[in-house]
XYZ file of C-alpha atoms in Angstrom:
600
model
C 5.166 53.986 45.496
C 8.210 51.742 45.309
C 5.949 48.747 44.640
C 4.293 50.607 41.730
C 7.693 51.479 40.246
C 8.762 47.841 40.572
C 5.614 46.686 38.746
C 6.135 49.276 36.017
C 9.753 48.193 35.576
C 8.729 44.511 35.338
C 6.032 45.350 32.788
C 8.551 47.377 30.784
C 11.021 44.481 30.579
C 8.243 42.035 29.641
C 7.115 44.294 26.777
C 10.702 44.787 25.581
C 11.280 41.021 25.754
C 8.160 40.293 23.685
C 9.193 42.860 21.086
C 12.676 41.344 20.817
C 11.190 37.841 20.582
C 8.929 38.886 17.689
C 11.822 40.613 15.883
C 14.017 37.494 16.227
C 11.198 35.163 15.121
C 10.779 37.233 11.954
C 14.312 36.198 10.882
C 14.693 32.813 12.594
C 12.014 30.191 11.946
C 12.010 26.761 13.547
C 9.353 24.164 14.273
C 9.516 21.482 16.942
C 7.691 18.180 16.732
C 7.034 17.057 20.302
C 4.665 14.203 19.389
C 5.752 10.703 20.336
C 5.158 9.269 16.834
C 6.746 12.290 15.035
C 3.639 12.666 12.917
C 4.471 16.251 11.970
C 8.009 15.448 10.852
C 8.201 15.060 7.085
C 10.333 12.102 6.040
C 13.486 12.509 4.003
C 11.895 10.703 1.048
C 9.072 13.260 0.963
C 11.542 16.145 1.129
C 13.624 14.662 -1.698
C 10.512 14.221 -3.847
C 9.485 17.844 -3.398
C 13.067 19.001 -3.995
C 12.936 17.405 -7.457
C 9.989 19.587 -8.482
C 10.806 22.337 -10.988
C 7.349 23.888 -11.243
C 4.419 24.675 -8.937
C 2.331 21.798 -7.597
C -1.387 22.474 -7.112
C -3.545 20.216 -4.966
C -7.353 20.133 -4.805
C -8.637 18.325 -1.710
C -12.297 17.274 -1.710
C -12.691 17.478 2.069
C -14.490 20.784 2.522
C -17.870 20.802 4.247
C -19.657 19.426 7.271
C -18.261 15.965 7.967
C -18.802 13.279 10.592
C -16.405 13.511 13.565
C -14.113 10.752 12.260
C -13.545 12.590 8.986
C -13.033 15.900 10.704
C -9.856 14.282 11.994
C -8.876 13.219 8.472
C -9.613 16.737 7.226
C -7.511 18.315 9.985
C -4.566 15.939 9.539
C -4.616 16.451 5.752
C -4.532 20.231 6.164
C -1.656 20.037 8.653
C 0.311 17.669 6.414
C -0.093 19.959 3.403
C 1.090 22.852 5.572
C 4.211 20.821 6.316
C 4.686 20.143 2.601
C 4.235 23.850 1.861
C 6.872 24.664 4.462
C 9.330 22.448 2.564
C 8.257 23.597 -0.910
C 6.618 27.032 -1.064
C 5.353 26.469 -4.614
C 3.035 23.717 -3.387
C -0.401 25.301 -3.124
C -3.565 23.577 -1.985
C -7.271 24.286 -1.784
C -10.043 22.437 0.042
C -13.130 21.958 -2.121
C -16.618 20.653 -1.424
C -16.559 17.308 -3.223
C -20.323 16.967 -3.754
C -20.659 20.493 -5.097
C -17.545 20.174 -7.288
C -18.719 16.930 -8.893
C -22.167 18.408 -9.560
C -20.603 21.473 -11.192
C -18.229 19.302 -13.260
C -21.148 17.207 -14.491
C -23.208 20.309 -15.280
C -20.288 21.852 -17.197
C -19.806 18.662 -19.215
C -23.534 18.383 -19.962
C -23.572 21.993 -21.144
C -20.563 21.316 -23.380
C -22.261 18.173 -24.730
C -25.437 20.091 -25.499
C -23.428 22.831 -27.211
C -21.590 20.114 -29.187
C -24.847 18.593 -30.478
C -26.252 21.993 -31.395
C -22.987 23.096 -33.021
C -22.821 19.903 -35.071
C -26.211 20.636 -36.615
C -25.260 24.263 -37.239
C -21.974 23.250 -38.867
C -23.667 20.684 -41.080
C -26.135 23.346 -42.198
C -23.206 25.757 -42.711
C -24.559 28.290 -40.194
C -21.205 28.460 -38.347
C -17.647 28.436 -39.644
C -15.247 25.523 -39.384
C -13.122 27.495 -36.886
C -16.159 28.020 -34.606
C -16.991 24.313 -34.886
C -13.433 23.329 -33.966
C -13.605 25.550 -30.863
C -16.811 23.794 -29.808
C -15.199 20.363 -30.350
C -12.105 21.387 -28.374
C -14.193 22.553 -25.391
C -16.290 19.381 -25.513
C -13.218 17.129 -25.579
C -11.542 19.037 -22.740
C -14.585 18.956 -20.467
C -15.189 15.332 -21.380
C -11.653 14.367 -20.369
C -11.930 16.326 -17.130
C -15.275 14.826 -16.170
C -14.241 11.303 -17.166
C -11.050 11.671 -15.130
C -12.986 12.788 -12.056
C -15.893 10.409 -12.522
C -13.652 7.356 -12.865
C -10.986 8.270 -10.326
C -12.874 10.294 -7.726
C -15.843 8.313 -6.499
C -17.992 8.981 -3.474
C -17.639 6.678 -0.484
C -20.535 5.684 1.716
C -19.555 5.485 5.355
C -21.448 4.637 8.500
C -21.426 7.323 11.165
C -22.122 6.521 14.803
C -23.047 9.549 16.869
C -25.096 9.759 20.051
C -25.846 6.058 19.759
C -27.376 6.488 16.295
C -26.128 5.073 13.004
C -26.417 7.062 9.779
C -24.925 6.939 6.283
C -22.938 9.766 4.716
C -21.384 10.174 1.262
C -18.000 11.883 1.104
C -15.240 12.277 -1.481
C -12.011 11.380 0.353
C -9.761 12.239 -2.594
C -7.260 14.809 -3.717
C -6.074 15.685 -7.223
C -2.544 17.026 -7.727
C -1.481 18.980 -10.830
C 2.072 19.507 -12.083
C 2.784 21.066 -15.485
C 0.430 19.237 -17.850
C 0.070 16.125 -15.692
C -2.378 15.220 -12.937
C -2.840 12.335 -10.526
C -5.652 11.208 -8.238
C -4.613 10.687 -4.601
C -6.827 8.460 -2.403
C -7.093 9.733 1.167
C -9.287 6.966 2.586
C -7.643 3.561 2.581
C -9.847 0.648 1.575
C -10.187 -1.984 4.293
C -12.891 -4.564 3.837
C -14.869 -5.287 6.976
C -13.245 -2.439 8.918
C -15.227 0.125 10.913
C -15.153 3.803 9.979
C -12.746 4.550 12.814
C -10.437 1.728 11.723
C -10.475 2.990 8.122
C -9.725 6.550 9.194
C -6.975 5.348 11.533
C -5.397 3.325 8.723
C -5.776 6.285 6.353
C -3.947 8.602 8.742
C -1.123 6.078 8.867
C -1.061 6.148 5.063
C -1.574 9.888 4.523
C 2.020 11.027 3.993
C 2.707 8.056 1.737
C -0.422 8.764 -0.349
C 0.647 12.352 -1.078
C 4.349 11.597 -1.543
C 3.501 8.700 -3.831
C 1.285 10.988 -5.911
C 3.913 13.748 -6.067
C 6.543 11.169 -7.015
C 4.429 10.013 -9.978
C 4.124 13.618 -11.157
C 7.654 14.874 -10.554
C 9.868 11.867 -11.250
C 9.368 10.229 -14.639
C 9.516 6.458 -14.775
C 13.080 5.374 -15.454
C 13.580 1.860 -14.107
C 12.601 -1.144 -16.197
C 11.031 -4.384 -15.007
C 10.994 -7.578 -17.086
C 8.157 -10.065 -16.588
C 9.562 -13.454 -17.595
C 7.528 -15.470 -20.102
C 8.016 -18.693 -22.001
C 8.505 -21.151 -19.133
C 4.882 -21.686 -18.145
C 4.599 -18.597 -15.939
C 1.231 -17.256 -14.772
C -0.884 -15.639 -17.465
C -1.186 -11.860 -17.443
C -4.784 -11.962 -16.259
C -3.632 -13.496 -12.969
C -1.058 -10.714 -12.627
C -3.418 -7.964 -13.810
C -3.898 -6.069 -10.553
C -0.266 -6.159 -9.477
C 1.058 -5.172 -12.913
C -1.472 -2.334 -13.070
C -0.072 -1.025 -9.780
C 3.558 -1.398 -10.883
C 2.924 0.525 -14.125
C 2.447 3.686 -12.087
C 6.079 3.453 -10.953
C 8.111 1.513 -13.494
C 8.304 0.627 -17.167
C 7.112 -2.967 -17.598
C 7.725 -5.328 -20.482
C 7.334 -9.082 -21.067
C 10.569 -10.929 -21.733
C 10.860 -14.440 -23.115
C 13.933 -16.619 -23.064
C 12.931 -18.419 -26.277
C 15.586 -16.570 -28.245
C 18.336 -18.069 -26.053
C 18.494 -21.139 -28.297
C 19.140 -19.030 -31.413
C 21.133 -16.081 -30.054
C 21.981 -16.322 -26.323
C 24.417 -13.393 -26.297
C 21.867 -11.037 -27.815
C 19.256 -12.250 -25.321
C 21.600 -11.505 -22.419
C 22.341 -8.034 -23.773
C 18.639 -7.290 -23.959
C 17.988 -8.684 -20.476
C 20.756 -6.542 -19.019
C 18.815 -3.426 -20.001
C 16.276 -4.266 -17.267
C 16.739 -3.395 -13.597
C 14.543 -6.195 -12.237
C 13.303 -9.588 -13.408
C 10.080 -11.089 -12.016
C 9.470 -14.817 -12.466
C 5.859 -15.542 -11.474
C 5.333 -19.271 -10.933
C 7.260 -20.844 -13.829
C 6.146 -24.452 -14.417
C 8.388 -25.568 -17.305
C 12.023 -26.543 -16.810
C 14.756 -24.047 -17.693
C 17.491 -25.157 -20.066
C 21.160 -24.782 -19.123
C 21.512 -21.966 -21.651
C 18.556 -20.089 -20.095
C 20.025 -20.622 -16.632
C 23.349 -19.220 -17.805
C 21.663 -16.092 -19.191
C 19.840 -15.560 -15.882
C 23.023 -16.247 -13.932
C 25.044 -13.670 -15.875
C 22.197 -11.174 -15.570
C 22.539 -11.513 -11.800
C 26.336 -11.309 -12.034
C 25.914 -7.962 -13.836
C 23.932 -6.576 -10.903
C 20.377 -7.340 -12.006
C 17.824 -7.713 -9.221
C 15.313 -10.557 -9.302
C 12.074 -11.695 -7.673
C 11.364 -15.414 -7.797
C 7.886 -16.738 -6.966
C 8.456 -20.450 -7.174
C 6.274 -23.516 -6.648
C 8.076 -26.686 -5.642
C 4.752 -28.543 -5.854
C 1.998 -29.261 -8.344
C -1.573 -30.311 -7.612
C -3.226 -32.980 -9.726
C -6.502 -34.869 -9.624
C -6.504 -38.576 -10.339
C -9.017 -39.243 -13.119
C -9.720 -42.795 -11.921
C -10.126 -42.413 -8.155
C -11.109 -38.734 -8.207
C -8.659 -37.993 -5.438
C -6.441 -34.901 -5.375
C -2.701 -35.215 -4.790
C 0.143 -32.749 -4.420
C 3.396 -33.862 -6.066
C 6.902 -32.368 -6.091
C 7.772 -30.149 -9.055
C 11.296 -29.585 -10.437
C 11.986 -26.871 -13.023
C 15.768 -27.271 -12.975
C 16.588 -24.189 -10.871
C 17.178 -25.892 -7.521
C 20.941 -26.329 -7.976
C 21.300 -22.695 -9.026
C 19.420 -21.380 -5.976
C 21.522 -23.736 -3.831
C 24.666 -22.039 -5.119
C 23.200 -18.622 -4.293
C 22.415 -19.736 -0.737
C 18.808 -21.001 -0.516
C 17.006 -24.279 -1.066
C 13.269 -24.736 -1.663
C 12.381 -28.096 -0.151
C 9.932 -30.512 -1.824
C 7.480 -30.496 1.093
C 4.347 -28.761 2.328
C 3.835 -26.456 5.284
C 0.730 -27.029 7.391
C 0.172 -24.169 9.790
C -2.484 -23.847 12.482
C -2.374 -20.077 11.951
C -3.971 -20.205 8.521
C -6.558 -18.661 6.228
C -10.053 -20.170 6.156
C -11.606 -21.982 3.232
C -15.292 -22.090 2.296
C -16.670 -25.565 1.609
C -20.171 -26.774 0.774
C -21.867 -29.402 2.909
C -25.118 -31.195 2.144
C -26.672 -31.671 -1.256
C -28.719 -29.587 -3.672
C -31.199 -27.307 -1.835
C -29.812 -28.331 1.545
C -26.267 -27.199 0.716
C -24.599 -24.962 3.254
C -21.390 -22.993 2.844
C -19.212 -22.892 5.922
C -15.748 -21.607 6.712
C -13.117 -24.022 7.966
C -9.486 -23.478 8.927
C -7.329 -24.607 6.013
C -3.902 -25.539 7.314
C -2.404 -25.631 3.788
C -2.926 -21.853 3.483
C -0.592 -20.331 6.084
C -0.966 -16.695 7.082
C 2.278 -14.907 7.768
C 2.681 -11.507 9.410
C 6.351 -11.324 10.322
C 7.587 -9.645 13.475
C 10.743 -8.799 11.522
C 11.464 -5.055 11.523
C 12.766 -5.095 7.955
C 11.216 -2.275 5.852
C 9.579 -4.772 3.487
C 7.431 -6.368 6.190
C 7.041 -3.647 8.846
C 3.366 -3.024 9.784
C 2.276 -5.563 7.177
C -1.117 -7.272 7.143
C -1.160 -11.078 7.050
C 0.081 -12.502 3.732
C -1.799 -15.533 2.448
C 0.118 -18.492 0.996
C -1.205 -21.643 -0.716
C 0.531 -25.015 -0.891
C 3.783 -23.401 0.186
C 7.075 -25.210 0.777
C 9.778 -24.530 3.337
C 13.017 -22.718 2.470
C 16.430 -23.505 3.911
C 19.147 -20.849 4.054
C 22.665 -22.097 3.367
C 25.956 -20.599 4.582
C 27.870 -18.530 2.028
C 28.986 -14.934 1.519
C 25.485 -13.689 0.631
C 23.499 -11.990 3.406
C 20.100 -13.621 4.011
C 17.055 -12.151 5.748
C 13.925 -14.201 6.398
C 11.063 -11.893 5.463
C 8.099 -14.163 6.115
C 7.845 -17.506 7.858
C 5.175 -19.805 9.229
C 3.969 -19.640 12.811
C 5.690 -21.697 15.552
C 2.843 -24.256 15.425
C 3.782 -25.711 12.059
C 3.987 -29.180 10.596
C 6.042 -30.255 7.558
C 4.617 -33.054 5.407
C 6.369 -34.941 2.637
C 5.259 -35.398 -0.940
C 3.237 -36.806 -2.566
C 0.408 -35.722 -0.299
C -3.292 -36.515 -0.618
C -5.796 -33.681 -0.183
C -9.038 -35.325 0.975
C -12.122 -33.548 -0.378
C -14.696 -36.233 0.338
C -18.324 -35.190 0.286
C -19.020 -36.175 3.909
C -17.838 -32.805 5.167
C -16.741 -32.293 7.833
C -16.903 -35.922 8.933
C -14.129 -37.296 6.761
C -12.304 -34.086 5.815
C -8.990 -34.961 7.380
C -7.177 -31.680 6.813
C -9.999 -29.498 8.078
C -10.647 -31.502 11.244
C -7.035 -32.090 12.166
C -6.549 -30.784 15.689
C -3.605 -28.795 17.006
C -1.508 -31.624 18.374
C 1.642 -30.008 19.831
C 3.671 -33.136 19.140
C 2.838 -33.014 15.426
C 2.968 -29.243 14.966
C 6.402 -28.687 16.382
C 8.443 -27.759 13.301
C 8.723 -24.154 14.472
C 8.900 -21.127 12.190
C 9.726 -22.241 8.655
C 10.930 -19.596 6.144
C 8.655 -18.947 3.156
C 10.181 -15.732 1.758
C 13.892 -14.877 1.930
C 15.835 -11.786 0.889
C 19.399 -12.273 -0.391
C 21.824 -9.341 -0.662
C 25.466 -8.976 -1.562
C 27.894 -10.462 -4.065
C 26.525 -13.684 -5.524
C 28.789 -16.525 -6.677
C 28.162 -17.637 -10.237
C 26.540 -21.052 -10.557
C 28.668 -21.665 -13.663
C 31.999 -20.771 -12.068
C 34.486 -23.587 -12.823
C 31.863 -25.382 -14.922
C 31.469 -26.039 -18.619
C 29.179 -23.281 -19.895
C 26.440 -23.819 -22.516
C 27.921 -21.030 -24.655
C 30.945 -18.754 -24.542
C 30.952 -15.172 -23.268
C 33.934 -12.883 -23.627
C 33.208 -11.125 -20.309
C 31.675 -13.858 -18.184
C 31.677 -13.054 -14.458
C 32.339 -15.515 -11.642
C 31.042 -13.166 -8.952
C 28.351 -10.546 -9.134
C 28.526 -6.904 -8.299
C 26.362 -6.162 -5.197
C 22.718 -6.931 -5.981
C 19.506 -8.234 -4.407
C 17.178 -11.183 -4.817
C 13.974 -12.343 -3.123
C 12.885 -15.983 -3.253
C 9.302 -16.907 -2.302
C 8.295 -20.559 -2.182
C 4.753 -19.965 -3.469
C 3.888 -18.762 -6.955
C 0.229 -18.073 -6.207
C 1.022 -15.332 -3.711
C 1.028 -12.881 -6.663
C -2.149 -14.187 -8.347
C -5.406 -12.215 -8.114
C -8.865 -13.756 -8.071
C -11.719 -12.895 -10.465
C -15.300 -11.777 -10.265
C -17.122 -12.426 -13.554
C -13.796 -12.352 -15.447
C -12.888 -9.036 -13.812
C -9.595 -9.144 -11.879
C -10.037 -8.384 -8.192
C -7.517 -6.578 -6.023
C -4.502 -8.722 -5.262
C -4.867 -10.319 -1.843
C -8.670 -10.193 -1.803
C -10.314 -13.575 -1.169
C -13.895 -13.231 -2.353
C -14.991 -16.502 -0.738
C -14.406 -15.134 2.775
C -14.535 -11.400 1.900
C -11.094 -10.702 3.389
C -8.264 -8.566 2.016
C -4.824 -9.960 2.846
C -1.498 -8.132 2.668
C -0.121 -9.837 -0.485
C -0.196 -6.708 -2.642
C 1.530 -4.448 -0.139
C 4.153 -7.117 0.577
C 5.033 -7.578 -3.097
C 4.986 -3.839 -3.774
C 7.347 -3.281 -0.844
C 9.539 -6.069 -2.193
C 9.790 -4.555 -5.675
C 10.435 -1.078 -4.231
C 13.228 -2.465 -2.069
C 14.822 -4.465 -4.882
C 14.873 -1.299 -6.997
C 16.246 0.813 -4.124
C 13.032 2.814 -3.655
C 13.300 2.386 0.102
C 12.073 5.905 0.797
C 8.522 5.029 -0.255
C 8.623 1.874 1.876
C 9.646 3.812 4.973
C 6.786 6.271 4.496
C 4.285 3.486 3.833
C 5.274 1.699 7.050
C 5.298 4.832 9.215
C 3.061 4.277 12.242
C 0.947 7.009 13.798
C -0.911 6.530 17.072
C -4.429 7.890 16.650
C -6.604 7.890 19.804
C -10.352 7.522 19.240
C -13.181 7.793 21.750
C -15.236 4.694 22.470
C -18.603 5.588 20.826
C -20.684 3.552 23.307
C -18.984 4.904 26.412
C -18.987 8.480 25.075
C -22.728 8.195 24.399
C -23.480 6.749 27.836
C -21.433 9.367 29.693
C -22.181 12.288 27.377
C -23.968 14.365 30.057
C -21.283 13.604 32.644
C -18.473 14.795 30.379
C -20.435 17.876 29.310
C -20.878 18.894 32.936
C -17.227 18.145 33.612
C -15.903 20.101 30.620
C -18.289 23.077 30.943
C -19.368 23.190 34.562
C -16.028 22.428 36.236
C -14.171 25.406 34.692
C -17.004 27.712 35.819
C -16.849 26.316 39.363
C -13.071 26.739 39.461
C -13.406 30.310 38.131
C -16.036 31.129 40.784
C -13.866 29.687 43.556
C -10.885 31.676 42.294
C -13.020 34.854 42.351
C -14.219 34.210 45.905
C -10.701 33.485 47.178
C -9.270 36.505 45.323
C -11.957 38.808 46.753
C -11.400 37.430 50.266
C -7.634 38.099 50.239
C -8.120 41.486 48.574
C -10.532 42.641 51.281
C -8.220 41.260 53.970
C -5.207 43.102 52.480
C -6.846 46.502 52.119
C -9.156 46.358 55.167
C -6.708 48.261 57.325
C -5.666 50.782 54.645
């Protein structure tokens, strides 16, 4: 009897405790992220972006339906992330939609509107309907046309290979989301493009990028573009078509405008005033020398706190018309002394790195030609181990004919962002590039072996970040023109110097610009675009987006071959073992129960 009372008392306290716990949880809400990579902890940049919203945000996610196992994970992680966003901003609502069905319905709706438009046009011309009725038909047609065009161009199906039970199949999914805010909308890619990657690798990379993809989309909707970026022109910089992909990406974040220094000769003060209205200046591979007046305008722009990105070539490649040989010569555009004052020096040399990108060269003649890949030591690949936000978790960045950079002691803080590998060789200029037809027999650069004695220059800087108060190059010098408020020291600002101008140039396919960093000859996508985007974000103090983009999430995947081979074993283990344990527990429980009550 006493034992029964004791059990009843214990049960009573347990019930009371559960009731109190539920009452407290109704007023106190807290979530704990116990994962090692803090995947369910929303970053501060994401929270700040949502906090800036003044109206509801609606998100349509095209990940509803029966998906392959890899994309089930993407679907689950997307749902959990949006739950986290909703916890921070209750007016963020989302809905999962079947992408195939939605696109079919959108197309059918547009076709119906188009048919109604054609019929209405004939009726209006024959005066069988009023002008107001015709205008309603036109309005519906235009609206559905915009909607369908928006979806058709932005939201495209992706074919993926699915490996299951040792079999390979192809599936079409729509790994996209569309976010709406007031009268604006933005397409959010959920599956990151990685050429040559397996489905698991693409999904893994996409999970790493998931929070950034949504926050980036919300940022485009909520925060209007305010910062201005000037693209320098007039000194032989790269044409816009070579910058097309990168500028297209930047336009989503900043206001871009070309800026020439031609007016410096006529009205330098006015030119400086106009340049000071920009937050960042990008100089993409200038090839013509800067005048002293132009240098003074750029110097005072920096003194006034303007940020700058310099993609500079200290070399030029030329082909001798007589011998047919190709040489690389030094190139001076009259900025070396100014960079020296700021704390860096681009040397007139070439970096040859054994860790390099391949090049495709043809061997043989006519029908017997063969295209083979060779290591090209003049195209270093750099993936810095530096933990700076600009280069964290960055894919290899491809350089071409790049020179070494020296950092010089002064008050400006310098951070080497990217450098060559330890097995590097520095060669002087001029330098002959041997492209003889007897490949690979006489191709010196391609066949040059990794001789430790020759490749012992160590890690040579190729991209350097400068931060702090810059000394004016024209301090205590005769200036090209007079300024009433000339500064001898800058307010705190930032600058990045890269000793290769082609790192920002995209390739072409039938005059269509390809994605920056994609080398069509070897079908490889390098990290040039992400590196430069991180750089611009950092120079403009958008470090929040960088931190989200470089967030690393550990995603464990099963080995498809091993899981297929041991499928039966794991099925027996996961289903049969619990049943065996339950049966053993029942036998043991029955044995002790009979033993306890046998004498009662």
